[in-house]
Short mmCIF file of C-alpha atoms in Angstrom, two decimals:
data_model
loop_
_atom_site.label_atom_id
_atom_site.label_comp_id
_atom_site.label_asym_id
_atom_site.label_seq_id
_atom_site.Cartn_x
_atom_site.Cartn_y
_atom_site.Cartn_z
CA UNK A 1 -69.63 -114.03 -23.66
CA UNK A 2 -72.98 -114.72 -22.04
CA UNK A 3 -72.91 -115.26 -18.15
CA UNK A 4 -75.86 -116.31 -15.79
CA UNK A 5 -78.62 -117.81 -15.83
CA UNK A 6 -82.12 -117.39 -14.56
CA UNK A 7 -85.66 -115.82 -15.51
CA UNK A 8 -86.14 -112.70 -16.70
CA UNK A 9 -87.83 -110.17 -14.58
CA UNK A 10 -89.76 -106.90 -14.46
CA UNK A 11 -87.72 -104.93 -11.75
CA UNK A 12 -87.28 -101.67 -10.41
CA UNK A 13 -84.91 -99.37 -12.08
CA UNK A 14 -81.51 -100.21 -11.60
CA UNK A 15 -79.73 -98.10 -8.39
CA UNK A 16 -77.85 -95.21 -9.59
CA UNK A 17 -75.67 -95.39 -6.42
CA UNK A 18 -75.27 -98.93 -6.66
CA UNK A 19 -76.68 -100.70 -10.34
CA UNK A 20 -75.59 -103.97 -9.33
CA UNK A 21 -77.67 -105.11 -6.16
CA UNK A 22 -79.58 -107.99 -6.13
CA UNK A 23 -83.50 -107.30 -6.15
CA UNK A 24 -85.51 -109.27 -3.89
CA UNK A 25 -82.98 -108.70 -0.89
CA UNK A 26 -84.78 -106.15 0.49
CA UNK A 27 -88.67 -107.21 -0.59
CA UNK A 28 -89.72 -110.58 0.45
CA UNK A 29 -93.38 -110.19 -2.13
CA UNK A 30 -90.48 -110.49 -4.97
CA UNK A 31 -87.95 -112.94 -6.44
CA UNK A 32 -86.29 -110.05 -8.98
CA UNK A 33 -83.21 -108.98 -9.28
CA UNK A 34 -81.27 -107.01 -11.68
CA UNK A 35 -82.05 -107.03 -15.26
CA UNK A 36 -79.23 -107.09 -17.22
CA UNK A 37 -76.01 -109.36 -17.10
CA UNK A 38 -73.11 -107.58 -18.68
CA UNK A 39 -72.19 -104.95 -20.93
CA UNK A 40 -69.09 -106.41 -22.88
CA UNK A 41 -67.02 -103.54 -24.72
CA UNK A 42 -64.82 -104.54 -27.32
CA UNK A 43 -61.59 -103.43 -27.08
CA UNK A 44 -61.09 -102.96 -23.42
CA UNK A 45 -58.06 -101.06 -23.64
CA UNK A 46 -59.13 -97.79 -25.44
CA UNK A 47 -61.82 -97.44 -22.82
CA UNK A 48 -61.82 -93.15 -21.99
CA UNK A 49 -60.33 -92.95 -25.58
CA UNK A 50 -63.52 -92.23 -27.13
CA UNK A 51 -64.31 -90.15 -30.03
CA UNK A 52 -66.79 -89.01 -32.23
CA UNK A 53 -64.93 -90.02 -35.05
CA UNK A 54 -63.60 -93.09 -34.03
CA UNK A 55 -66.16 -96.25 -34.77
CA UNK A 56 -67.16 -98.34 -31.45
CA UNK A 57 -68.59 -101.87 -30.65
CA UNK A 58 -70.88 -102.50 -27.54
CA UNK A 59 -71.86 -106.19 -27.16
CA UNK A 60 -74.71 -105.86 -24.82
CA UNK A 61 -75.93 -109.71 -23.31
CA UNK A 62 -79.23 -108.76 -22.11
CA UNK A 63 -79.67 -111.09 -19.18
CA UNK A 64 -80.51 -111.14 -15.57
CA UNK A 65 -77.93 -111.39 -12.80
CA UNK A 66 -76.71 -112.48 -9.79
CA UNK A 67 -77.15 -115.91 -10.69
CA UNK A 68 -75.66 -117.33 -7.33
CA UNK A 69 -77.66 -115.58 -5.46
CA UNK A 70 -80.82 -117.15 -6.87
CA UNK A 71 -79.44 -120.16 -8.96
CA UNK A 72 -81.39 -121.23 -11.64
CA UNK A 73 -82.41 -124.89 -9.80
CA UNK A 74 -84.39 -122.55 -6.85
CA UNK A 75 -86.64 -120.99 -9.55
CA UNK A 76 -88.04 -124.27 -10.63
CA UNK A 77 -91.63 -125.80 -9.38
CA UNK A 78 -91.16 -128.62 -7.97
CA UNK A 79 -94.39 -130.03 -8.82
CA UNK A 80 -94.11 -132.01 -12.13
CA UNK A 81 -95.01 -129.09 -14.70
CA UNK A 82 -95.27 -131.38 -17.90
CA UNK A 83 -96.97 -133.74 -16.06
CA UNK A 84 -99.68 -131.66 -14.91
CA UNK A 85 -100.30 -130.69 -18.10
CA UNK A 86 -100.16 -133.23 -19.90
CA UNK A 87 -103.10 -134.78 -17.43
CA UNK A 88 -104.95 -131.08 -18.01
CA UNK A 89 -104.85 -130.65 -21.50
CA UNK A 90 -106.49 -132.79 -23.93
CA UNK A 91 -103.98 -133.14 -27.85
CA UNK A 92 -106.69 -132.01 -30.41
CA UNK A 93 -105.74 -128.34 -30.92
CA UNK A 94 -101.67 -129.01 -31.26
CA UNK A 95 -102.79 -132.07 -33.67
CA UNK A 96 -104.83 -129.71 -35.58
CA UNK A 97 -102.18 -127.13 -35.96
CA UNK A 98 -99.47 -129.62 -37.09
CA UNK A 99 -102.18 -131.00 -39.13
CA UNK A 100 -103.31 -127.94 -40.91
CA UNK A 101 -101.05 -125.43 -40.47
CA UNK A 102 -101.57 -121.69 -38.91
CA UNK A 103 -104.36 -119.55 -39.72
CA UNK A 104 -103.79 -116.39 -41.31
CA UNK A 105 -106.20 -113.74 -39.47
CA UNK A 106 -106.90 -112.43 -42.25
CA UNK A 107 -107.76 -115.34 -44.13
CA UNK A 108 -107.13 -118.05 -45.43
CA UNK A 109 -104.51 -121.24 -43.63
CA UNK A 110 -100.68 -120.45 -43.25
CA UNK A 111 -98.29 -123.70 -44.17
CA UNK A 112 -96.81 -123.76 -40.17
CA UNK A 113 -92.70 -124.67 -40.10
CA UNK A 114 -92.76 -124.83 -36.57
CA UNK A 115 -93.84 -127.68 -34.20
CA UNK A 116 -95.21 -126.80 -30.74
CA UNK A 117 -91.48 -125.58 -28.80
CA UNK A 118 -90.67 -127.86 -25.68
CA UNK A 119 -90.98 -126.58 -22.20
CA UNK A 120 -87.30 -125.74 -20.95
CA UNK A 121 -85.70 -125.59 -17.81
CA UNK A 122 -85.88 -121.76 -19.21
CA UNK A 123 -89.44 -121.59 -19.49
CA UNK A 124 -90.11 -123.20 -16.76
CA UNK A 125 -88.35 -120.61 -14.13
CA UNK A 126 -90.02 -117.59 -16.08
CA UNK A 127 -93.17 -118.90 -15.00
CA UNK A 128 -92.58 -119.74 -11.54
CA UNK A 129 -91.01 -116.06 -11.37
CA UNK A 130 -94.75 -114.46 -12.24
CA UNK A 131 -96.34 -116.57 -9.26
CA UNK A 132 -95.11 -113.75 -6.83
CA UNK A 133 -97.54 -111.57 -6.56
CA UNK A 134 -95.38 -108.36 -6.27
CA UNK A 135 -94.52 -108.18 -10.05
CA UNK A 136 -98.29 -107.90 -10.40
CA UNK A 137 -99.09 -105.54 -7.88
CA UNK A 138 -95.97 -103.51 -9.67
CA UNK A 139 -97.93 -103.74 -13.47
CA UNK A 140 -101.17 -103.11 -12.34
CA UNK A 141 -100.15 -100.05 -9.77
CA UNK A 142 -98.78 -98.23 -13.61
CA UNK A 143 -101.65 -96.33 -13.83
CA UNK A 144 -100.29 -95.47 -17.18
CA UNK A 145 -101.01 -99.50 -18.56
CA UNK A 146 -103.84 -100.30 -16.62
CA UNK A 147 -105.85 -97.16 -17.73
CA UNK A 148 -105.07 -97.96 -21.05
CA UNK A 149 -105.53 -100.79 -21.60
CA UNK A 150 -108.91 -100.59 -19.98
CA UNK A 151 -110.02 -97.76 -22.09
CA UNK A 152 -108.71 -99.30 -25.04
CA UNK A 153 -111.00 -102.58 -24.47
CA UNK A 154 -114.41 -99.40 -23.47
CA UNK A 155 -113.18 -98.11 -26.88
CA UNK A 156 -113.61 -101.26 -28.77
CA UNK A 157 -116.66 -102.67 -26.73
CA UNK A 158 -118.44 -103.26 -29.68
CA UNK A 159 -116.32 -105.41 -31.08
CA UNK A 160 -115.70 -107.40 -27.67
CA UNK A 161 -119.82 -107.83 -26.54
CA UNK A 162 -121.02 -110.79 -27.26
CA UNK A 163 -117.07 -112.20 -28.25
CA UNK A 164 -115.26 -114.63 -27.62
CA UNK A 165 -112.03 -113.22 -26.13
CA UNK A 166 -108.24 -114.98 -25.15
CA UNK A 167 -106.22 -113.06 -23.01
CA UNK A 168 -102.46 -114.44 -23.59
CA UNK A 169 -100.81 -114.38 -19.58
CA UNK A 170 -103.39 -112.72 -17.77
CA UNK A 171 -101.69 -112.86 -14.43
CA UNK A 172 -104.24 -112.12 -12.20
CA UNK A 173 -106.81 -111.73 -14.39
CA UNK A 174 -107.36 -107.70 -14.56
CA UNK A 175 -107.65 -107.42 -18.20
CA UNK A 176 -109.96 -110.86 -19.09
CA UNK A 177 -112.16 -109.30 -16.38
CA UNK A 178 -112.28 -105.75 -17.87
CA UNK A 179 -113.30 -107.51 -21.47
CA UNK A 180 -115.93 -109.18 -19.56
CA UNK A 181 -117.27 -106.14 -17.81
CA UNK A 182 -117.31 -104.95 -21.24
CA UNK A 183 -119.86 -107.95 -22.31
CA UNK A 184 -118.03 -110.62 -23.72
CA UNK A 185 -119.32 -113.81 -24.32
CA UNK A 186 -116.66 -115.88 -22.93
CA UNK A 187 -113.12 -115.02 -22.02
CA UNK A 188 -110.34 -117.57 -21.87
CA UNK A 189 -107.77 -116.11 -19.68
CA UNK A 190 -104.37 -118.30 -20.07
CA UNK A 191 -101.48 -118.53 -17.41
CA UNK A 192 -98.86 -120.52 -17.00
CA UNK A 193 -97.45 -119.72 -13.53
CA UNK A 194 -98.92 -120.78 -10.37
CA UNK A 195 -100.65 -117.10 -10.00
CA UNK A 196 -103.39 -118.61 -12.06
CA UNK A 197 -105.17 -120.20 -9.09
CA UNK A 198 -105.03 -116.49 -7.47
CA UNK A 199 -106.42 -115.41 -10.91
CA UNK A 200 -109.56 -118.21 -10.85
CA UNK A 201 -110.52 -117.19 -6.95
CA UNK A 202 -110.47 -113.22 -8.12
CA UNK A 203 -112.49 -114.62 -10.85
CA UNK A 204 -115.03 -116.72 -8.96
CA UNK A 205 -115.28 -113.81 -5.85
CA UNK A 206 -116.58 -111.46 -8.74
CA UNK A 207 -119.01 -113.69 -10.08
CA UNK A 208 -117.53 -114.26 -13.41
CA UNK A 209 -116.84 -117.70 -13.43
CA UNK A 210 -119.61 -118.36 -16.39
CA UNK A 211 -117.63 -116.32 -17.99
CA UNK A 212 -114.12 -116.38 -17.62
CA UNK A 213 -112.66 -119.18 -17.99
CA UNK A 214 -108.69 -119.90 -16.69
CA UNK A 215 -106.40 -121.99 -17.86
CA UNK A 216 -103.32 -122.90 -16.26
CA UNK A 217 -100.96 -124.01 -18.82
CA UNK A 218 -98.74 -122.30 -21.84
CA UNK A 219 -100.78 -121.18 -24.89
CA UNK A 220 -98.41 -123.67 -26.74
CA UNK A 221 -99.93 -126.45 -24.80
CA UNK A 222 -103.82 -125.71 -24.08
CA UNK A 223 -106.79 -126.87 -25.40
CA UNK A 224 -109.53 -124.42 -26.95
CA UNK A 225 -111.87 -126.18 -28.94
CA UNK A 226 -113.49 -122.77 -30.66
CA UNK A 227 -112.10 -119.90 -32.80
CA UNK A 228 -112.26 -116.83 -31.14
CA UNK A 229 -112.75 -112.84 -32.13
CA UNK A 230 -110.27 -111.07 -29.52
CA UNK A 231 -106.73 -111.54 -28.32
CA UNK A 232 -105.37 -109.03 -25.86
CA UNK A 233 -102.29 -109.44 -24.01
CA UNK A 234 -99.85 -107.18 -21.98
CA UNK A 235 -96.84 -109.05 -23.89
CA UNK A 236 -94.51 -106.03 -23.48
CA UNK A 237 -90.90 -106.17 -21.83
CA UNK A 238 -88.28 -104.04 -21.45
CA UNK A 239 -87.06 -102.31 -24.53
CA UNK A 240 -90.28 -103.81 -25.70
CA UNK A 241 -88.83 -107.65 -27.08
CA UNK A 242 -87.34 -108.95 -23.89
CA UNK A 243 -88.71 -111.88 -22.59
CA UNK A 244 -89.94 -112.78 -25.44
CA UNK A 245 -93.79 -112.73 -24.58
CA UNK A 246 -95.00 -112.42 -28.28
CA UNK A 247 -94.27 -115.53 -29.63
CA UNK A 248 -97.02 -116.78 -27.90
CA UNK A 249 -99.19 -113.81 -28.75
CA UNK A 250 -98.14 -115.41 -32.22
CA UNK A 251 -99.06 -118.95 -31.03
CA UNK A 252 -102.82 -118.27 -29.92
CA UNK A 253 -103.34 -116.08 -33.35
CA UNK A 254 -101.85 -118.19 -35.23
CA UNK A 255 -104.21 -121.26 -33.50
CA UNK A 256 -107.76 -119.45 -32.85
CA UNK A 257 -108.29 -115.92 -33.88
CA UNK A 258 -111.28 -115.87 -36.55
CA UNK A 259 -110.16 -113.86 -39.72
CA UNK A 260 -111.19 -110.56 -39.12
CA UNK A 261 -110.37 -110.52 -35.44
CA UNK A 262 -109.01 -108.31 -33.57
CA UNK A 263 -105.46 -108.08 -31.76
CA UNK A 264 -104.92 -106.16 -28.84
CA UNK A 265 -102.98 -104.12 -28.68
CA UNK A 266 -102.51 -104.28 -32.55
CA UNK A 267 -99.08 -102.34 -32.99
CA UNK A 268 -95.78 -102.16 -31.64
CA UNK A 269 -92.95 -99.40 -32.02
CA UNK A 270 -89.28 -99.93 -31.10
CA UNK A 271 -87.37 -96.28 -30.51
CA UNK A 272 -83.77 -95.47 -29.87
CA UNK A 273 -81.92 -92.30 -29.29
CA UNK A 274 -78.44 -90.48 -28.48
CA UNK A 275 -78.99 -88.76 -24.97
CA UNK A 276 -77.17 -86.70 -22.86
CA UNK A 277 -77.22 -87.33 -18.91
CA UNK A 278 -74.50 -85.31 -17.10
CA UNK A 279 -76.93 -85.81 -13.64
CA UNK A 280 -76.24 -89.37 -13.79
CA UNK A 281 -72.54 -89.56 -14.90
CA UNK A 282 -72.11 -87.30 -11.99
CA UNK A 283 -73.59 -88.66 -9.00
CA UNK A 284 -71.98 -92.20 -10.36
CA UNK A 285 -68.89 -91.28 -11.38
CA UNK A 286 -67.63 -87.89 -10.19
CA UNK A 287 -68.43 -88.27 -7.06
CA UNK A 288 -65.37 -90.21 -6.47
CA UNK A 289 -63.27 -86.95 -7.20
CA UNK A 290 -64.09 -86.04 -3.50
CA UNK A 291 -65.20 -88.12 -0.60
CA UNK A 292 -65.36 -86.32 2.26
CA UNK A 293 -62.15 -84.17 1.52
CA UNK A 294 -60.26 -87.52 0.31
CA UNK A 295 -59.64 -88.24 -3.17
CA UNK A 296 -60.78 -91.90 -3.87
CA UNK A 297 -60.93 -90.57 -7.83
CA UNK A 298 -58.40 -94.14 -8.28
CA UNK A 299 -61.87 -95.82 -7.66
CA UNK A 300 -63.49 -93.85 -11.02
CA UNK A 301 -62.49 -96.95 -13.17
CA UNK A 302 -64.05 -99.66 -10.89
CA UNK A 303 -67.02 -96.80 -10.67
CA UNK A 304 -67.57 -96.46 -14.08
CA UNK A 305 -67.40 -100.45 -14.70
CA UNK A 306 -70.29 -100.83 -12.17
CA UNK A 307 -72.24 -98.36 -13.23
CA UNK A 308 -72.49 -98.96 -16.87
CA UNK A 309 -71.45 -102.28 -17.30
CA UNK A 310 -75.00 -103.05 -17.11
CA UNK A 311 -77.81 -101.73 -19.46
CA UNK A 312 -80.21 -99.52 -16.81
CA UNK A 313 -83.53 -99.32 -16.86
CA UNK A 314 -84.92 -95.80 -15.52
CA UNK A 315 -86.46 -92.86 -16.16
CA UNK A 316 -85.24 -89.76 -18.09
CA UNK A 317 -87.05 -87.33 -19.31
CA UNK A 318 -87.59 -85.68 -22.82
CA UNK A 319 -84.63 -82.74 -22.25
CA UNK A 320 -82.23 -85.61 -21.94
CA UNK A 321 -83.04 -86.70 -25.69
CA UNK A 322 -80.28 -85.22 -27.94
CA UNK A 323 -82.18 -85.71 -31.55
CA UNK A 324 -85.24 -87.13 -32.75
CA UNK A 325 -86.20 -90.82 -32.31
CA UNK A 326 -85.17 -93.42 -34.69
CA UNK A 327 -87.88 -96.46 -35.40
CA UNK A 328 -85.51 -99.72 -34.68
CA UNK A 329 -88.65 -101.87 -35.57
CA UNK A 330 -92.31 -101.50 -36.01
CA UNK A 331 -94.34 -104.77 -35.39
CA UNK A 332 -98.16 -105.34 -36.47
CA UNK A 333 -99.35 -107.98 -34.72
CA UNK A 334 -101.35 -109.31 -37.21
CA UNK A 335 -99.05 -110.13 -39.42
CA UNK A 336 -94.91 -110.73 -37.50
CA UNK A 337 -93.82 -113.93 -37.65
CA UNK A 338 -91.75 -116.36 -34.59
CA UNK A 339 -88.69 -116.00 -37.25
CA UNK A 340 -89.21 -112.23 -37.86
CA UNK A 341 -88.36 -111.10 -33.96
CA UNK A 342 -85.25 -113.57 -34.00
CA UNK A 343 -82.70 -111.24 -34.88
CA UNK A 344 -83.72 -107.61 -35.91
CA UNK A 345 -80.82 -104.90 -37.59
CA UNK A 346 -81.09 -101.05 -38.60
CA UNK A 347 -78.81 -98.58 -39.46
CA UNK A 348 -79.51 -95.04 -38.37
CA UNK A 349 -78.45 -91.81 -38.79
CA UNK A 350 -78.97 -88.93 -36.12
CA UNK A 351 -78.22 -85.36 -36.08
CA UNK A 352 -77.44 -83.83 -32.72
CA UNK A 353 -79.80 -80.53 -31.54
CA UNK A 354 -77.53 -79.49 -29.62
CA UNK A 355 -74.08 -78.94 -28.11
CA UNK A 356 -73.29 -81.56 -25.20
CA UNK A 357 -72.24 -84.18 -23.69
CA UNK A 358 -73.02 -87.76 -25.58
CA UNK A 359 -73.48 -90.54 -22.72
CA UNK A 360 -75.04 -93.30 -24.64
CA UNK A 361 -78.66 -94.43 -25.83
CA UNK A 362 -82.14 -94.59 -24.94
CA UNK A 363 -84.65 -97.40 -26.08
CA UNK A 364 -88.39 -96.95 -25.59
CA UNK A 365 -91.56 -98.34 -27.45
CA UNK A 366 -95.34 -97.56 -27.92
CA UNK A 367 -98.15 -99.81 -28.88
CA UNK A 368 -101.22 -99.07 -30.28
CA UNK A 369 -104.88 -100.41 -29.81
CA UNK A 370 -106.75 -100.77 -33.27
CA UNK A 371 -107.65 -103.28 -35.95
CA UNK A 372 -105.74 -104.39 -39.18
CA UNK A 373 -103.98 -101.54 -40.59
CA UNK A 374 -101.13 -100.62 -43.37
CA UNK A 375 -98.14 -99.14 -41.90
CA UNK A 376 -94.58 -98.59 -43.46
CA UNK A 377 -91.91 -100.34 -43.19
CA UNK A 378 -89.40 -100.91 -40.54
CA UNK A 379 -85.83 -99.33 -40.01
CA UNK A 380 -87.01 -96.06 -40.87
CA UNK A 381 -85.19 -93.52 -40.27
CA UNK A 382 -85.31 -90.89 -37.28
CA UNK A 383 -88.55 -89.08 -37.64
CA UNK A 384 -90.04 -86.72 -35.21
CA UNK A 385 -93.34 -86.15 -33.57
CA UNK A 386 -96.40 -83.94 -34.45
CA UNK A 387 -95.96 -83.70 -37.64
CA UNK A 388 -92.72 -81.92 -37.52
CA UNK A 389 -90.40 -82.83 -40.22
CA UNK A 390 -86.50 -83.53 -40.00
CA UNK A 391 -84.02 -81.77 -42.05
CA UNK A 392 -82.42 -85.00 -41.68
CA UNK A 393 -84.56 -87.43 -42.81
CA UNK A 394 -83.42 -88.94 -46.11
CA UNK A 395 -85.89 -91.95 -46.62
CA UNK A 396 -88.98 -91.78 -48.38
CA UNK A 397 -90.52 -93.94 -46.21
CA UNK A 398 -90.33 -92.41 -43.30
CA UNK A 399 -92.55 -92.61 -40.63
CA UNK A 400 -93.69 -89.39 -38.42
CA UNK A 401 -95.07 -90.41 -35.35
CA UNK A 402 -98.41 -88.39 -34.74
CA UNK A 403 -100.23 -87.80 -31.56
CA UNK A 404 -103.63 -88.98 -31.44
CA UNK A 405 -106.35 -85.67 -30.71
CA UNK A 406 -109.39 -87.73 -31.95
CA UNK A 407 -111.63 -89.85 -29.36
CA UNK A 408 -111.96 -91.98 -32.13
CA UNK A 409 -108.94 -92.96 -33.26
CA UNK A 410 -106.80 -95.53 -31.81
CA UNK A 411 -105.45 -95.49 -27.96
CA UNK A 412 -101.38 -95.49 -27.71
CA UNK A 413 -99.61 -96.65 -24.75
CA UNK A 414 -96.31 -94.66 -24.63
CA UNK A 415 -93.27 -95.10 -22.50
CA UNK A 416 -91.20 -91.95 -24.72
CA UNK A 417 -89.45 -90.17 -21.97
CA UNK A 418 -91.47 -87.00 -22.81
CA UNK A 419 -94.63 -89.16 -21.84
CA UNK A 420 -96.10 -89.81 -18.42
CA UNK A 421 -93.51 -92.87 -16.14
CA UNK A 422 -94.53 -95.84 -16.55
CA UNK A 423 -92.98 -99.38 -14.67
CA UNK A 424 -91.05 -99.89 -18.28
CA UNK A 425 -89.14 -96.79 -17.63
CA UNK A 426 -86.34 -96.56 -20.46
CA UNK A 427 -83.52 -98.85 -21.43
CA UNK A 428 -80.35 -96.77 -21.37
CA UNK A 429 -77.20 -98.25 -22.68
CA UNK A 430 -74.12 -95.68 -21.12
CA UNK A 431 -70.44 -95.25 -22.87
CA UNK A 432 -67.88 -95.52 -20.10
CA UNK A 433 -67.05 -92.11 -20.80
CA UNK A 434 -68.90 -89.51 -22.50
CA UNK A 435 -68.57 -88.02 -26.36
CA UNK A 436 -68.73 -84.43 -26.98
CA UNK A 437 -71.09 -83.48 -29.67
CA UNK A 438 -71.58 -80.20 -31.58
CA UNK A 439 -75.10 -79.02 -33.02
CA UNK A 440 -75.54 -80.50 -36.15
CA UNK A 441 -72.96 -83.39 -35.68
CA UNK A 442 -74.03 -86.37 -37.56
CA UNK A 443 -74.35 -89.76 -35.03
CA UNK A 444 -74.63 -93.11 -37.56
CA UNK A 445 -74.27 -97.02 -36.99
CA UNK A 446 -76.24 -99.75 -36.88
CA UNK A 447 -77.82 -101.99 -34.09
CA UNK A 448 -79.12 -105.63 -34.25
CA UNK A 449 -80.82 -106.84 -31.58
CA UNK A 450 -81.38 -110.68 -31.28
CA UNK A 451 -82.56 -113.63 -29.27
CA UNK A 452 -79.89 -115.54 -27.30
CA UNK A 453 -79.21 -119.02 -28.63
CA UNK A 454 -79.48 -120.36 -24.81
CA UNK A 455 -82.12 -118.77 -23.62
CA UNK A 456 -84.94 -116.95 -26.52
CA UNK A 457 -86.29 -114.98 -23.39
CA UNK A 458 -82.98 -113.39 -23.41
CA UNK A 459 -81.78 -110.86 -25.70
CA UNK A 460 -78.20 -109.87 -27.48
CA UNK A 461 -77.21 -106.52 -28.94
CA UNK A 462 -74.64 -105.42 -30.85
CA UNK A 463 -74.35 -102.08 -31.23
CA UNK A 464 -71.90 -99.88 -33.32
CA UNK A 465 -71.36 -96.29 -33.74
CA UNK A 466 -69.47 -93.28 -35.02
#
């Protein structure tokens, strides 16, 4: 069962003391409010009955909430979206891509089986949600992605001078003006909310309007009449897929980049680990036990159904990670496909470290900043870092995660828990009560994540283990 409605957001972590307030009650500079709709359980009744060995089902509906307190019809611009557009943006490139069919980057023309998707109501209100300008103070205040990503485009200057660059959302322009500070020809910097005119006035009061150009408008819908040699987006959401950002990543490779162009960043890497958080359980749940020398423990259910109900997104840090990371799905930019991110599955096997407390998962991701590159396959299995190998690792294909030590090789951006905060935090996905584990104990199910039917900006996951 899927419940509420409205855009997605990037928003603070939710409260540990109370994970379902509404953001944007106390901040007027933003429109958020919590992340995550529901956690749905199935079969209710054997909550606090859990087991290692007995097999459980989350259903996880990975939507916004609090839809009446910012209903779906206040999101919306008022100001004849289509419209506009259609008056900005001349047909030639969408008839040449239903003509002709996608461009491999690589080479060569891909037959396309999509047509151009419709603006939705959907859409729509995730746009006018990025015209605040406190979800972009929030991205570009993370050091941590900011840094990065400017490094990453000093790293590869010589393949951005003299370019012709499209940066997919570029909010307030940041990164299309670090790729022109970095000497590229022309850089088309696409947005589709209403911070765009912010963007074009930061533009024009740094005297880059010969070379930035900014387009207000989806990349679905504008008009570029040139191939270019750069994409670079920040496309990332929580738990990496939500919100659905790369499709359109997809969209402007799949309509402009040269073959032989570059993608930034190229790579994406979808984690997910058992964890242990007794800190949190406690301050939630146990704190009920004694209120000021009253017992109020007959609130602990009602506790424990606010708390983790809802997915949270906040920060842990590496000694809350009971094994080593599993790879859920490994995307090269180059090459994913629209259908490929509609509905991913793994099965994965852990082995527990140590002896504790099992309170639920952890989802992270990385991306990487290089050119075309072979990499294995996805759903590999758990597979630690620095070269270490697992005792547990069964699958030849196996990928070990390796920290980069040369200048020259390619930048990461991590959000792993054992990595520096950033505003993505961690996704953490909490049992209602916790699981004993032993050392050694074997932790094995599957997960699929996939994009709601209703809204493709939201996501589902089902998630079963044992």
């Amino acid at each position: 069962m899927i419940i509420g409605s409205g855009p997605p957001q990037r928003v603070p972590p939710v409260s540990a003391s109370n994970p379902m307030q509404c953001r944007g009650q106390n901040t007027s500079s933003r429109t958020t409010h919590s992340l995550i709709r529901m956690l749905r359980r199935e079969g209710e009744g054997r909550r606090g009955e859990e087991t290692a060995e007995a097999e459980k089902t989350l259903f996880l509906p990975f939507l916004p909430s609090c839809p009446s307190c910012f209903p779906l019809s206040a999101m919306l611009p008022s100001d004849g979206y289509e419209q506009q557009l259609a008056r900005r943006l001349g047909p030639s490139q969408k008839e040449r891509l239903r003509k002709h069919g996608s461009r491999d980057s690589r080479g060569g023309f891909r037959a396309s089986s999509i047509e151009t998707p419709p603006c939705t109501d959907f859409d729509r209100a995730y746009f006018h949600s990025y015209s605040h300008v406190g979800i972009h103070e929030e991205m570009i205040k993370d050091r941590v992605r900011t840094d990065t990503y400017r490094a990453a485009i000093m790293q590869l200057q010589n393949s951005i001078a003299d370019k012709v660059v499209v940066d997919v959302g570029c909010g307030t322009g940041i990164l299309s003006i670090f790729c022109a500070q970095a000497g590229a020809k022309r850089v088309y910097a696409v947005e589709a909310s209403d911070i765009a005119a912010q963007a074009k006035e930061v533009v024009k009061t740094n005297n880059l309007s010969d070379k930035v150009i900014v387009l207000h408008g989806r990349v679905e819908d504008v008009n570029i009449d040139e191939e270019v040699d750069v994409i670079i987006s920040e496309w990332m959401g929580y738990m990496l897929l939500y919100e659905s950002m790369l499709s359109s990543v997809i969209t402007a490779r799949d309509r402009w980049l040269k073959p032989g162009g570059i993608i930034l960043p190229s790579h994406a890497t979808l984690y997910m680990a058992p964890v242990t958080h007794p800190e949190r359980y406690s301050e939630s749940i146990d704190f009920w036990r004694n209120v000021y020398g009253i017992d109020m423990s007959a609130v602990m259910p009602l506790a424990k159904q606010c708390a983790f109900e809802e997915p949270s997104v906040e920060t842990i840090s590496g000694e809350n990670v009971l094994t080593w990371p599993f790879v859920v799905k490994h995307v090269d930019c180059y090459t994913v496909t629209v259908q490929e991110l509609e509905s991913i599955t793994a099965k994965y096997r852990f082995t527990s470290m140590m002896q504790a407390p099992f309170h639920g998962f952890a989802f992270w991701f990385d991306v990487e900043f290089s050119g075309p590159a072979i990499f294995p396959n996805n759903n590999q299995s758990q597979s630690p870092p620095d070269d270490v190998a697992s005792s547990d690792i069964s699958s030849p294909r196996s990928n070990i995660r390796k920290k980069r030590k040369n200048l020259d090789e390619a930048l990461v951006l991590s959000t792993a828990p054992e990595d520096a905060p950033t505003h993505w935090q961690q996704t953490l996905v909490y049992f209602y009560d916790p699981i004993e584990v032993k050392q050694d104990q074997v932790i094995e199910g599957s997960i699929t994540i996939s994009q709601s039917k209703e809204n493709v900006r939201f996501l589902n996951i089902h998630l079963e283990y044992a």
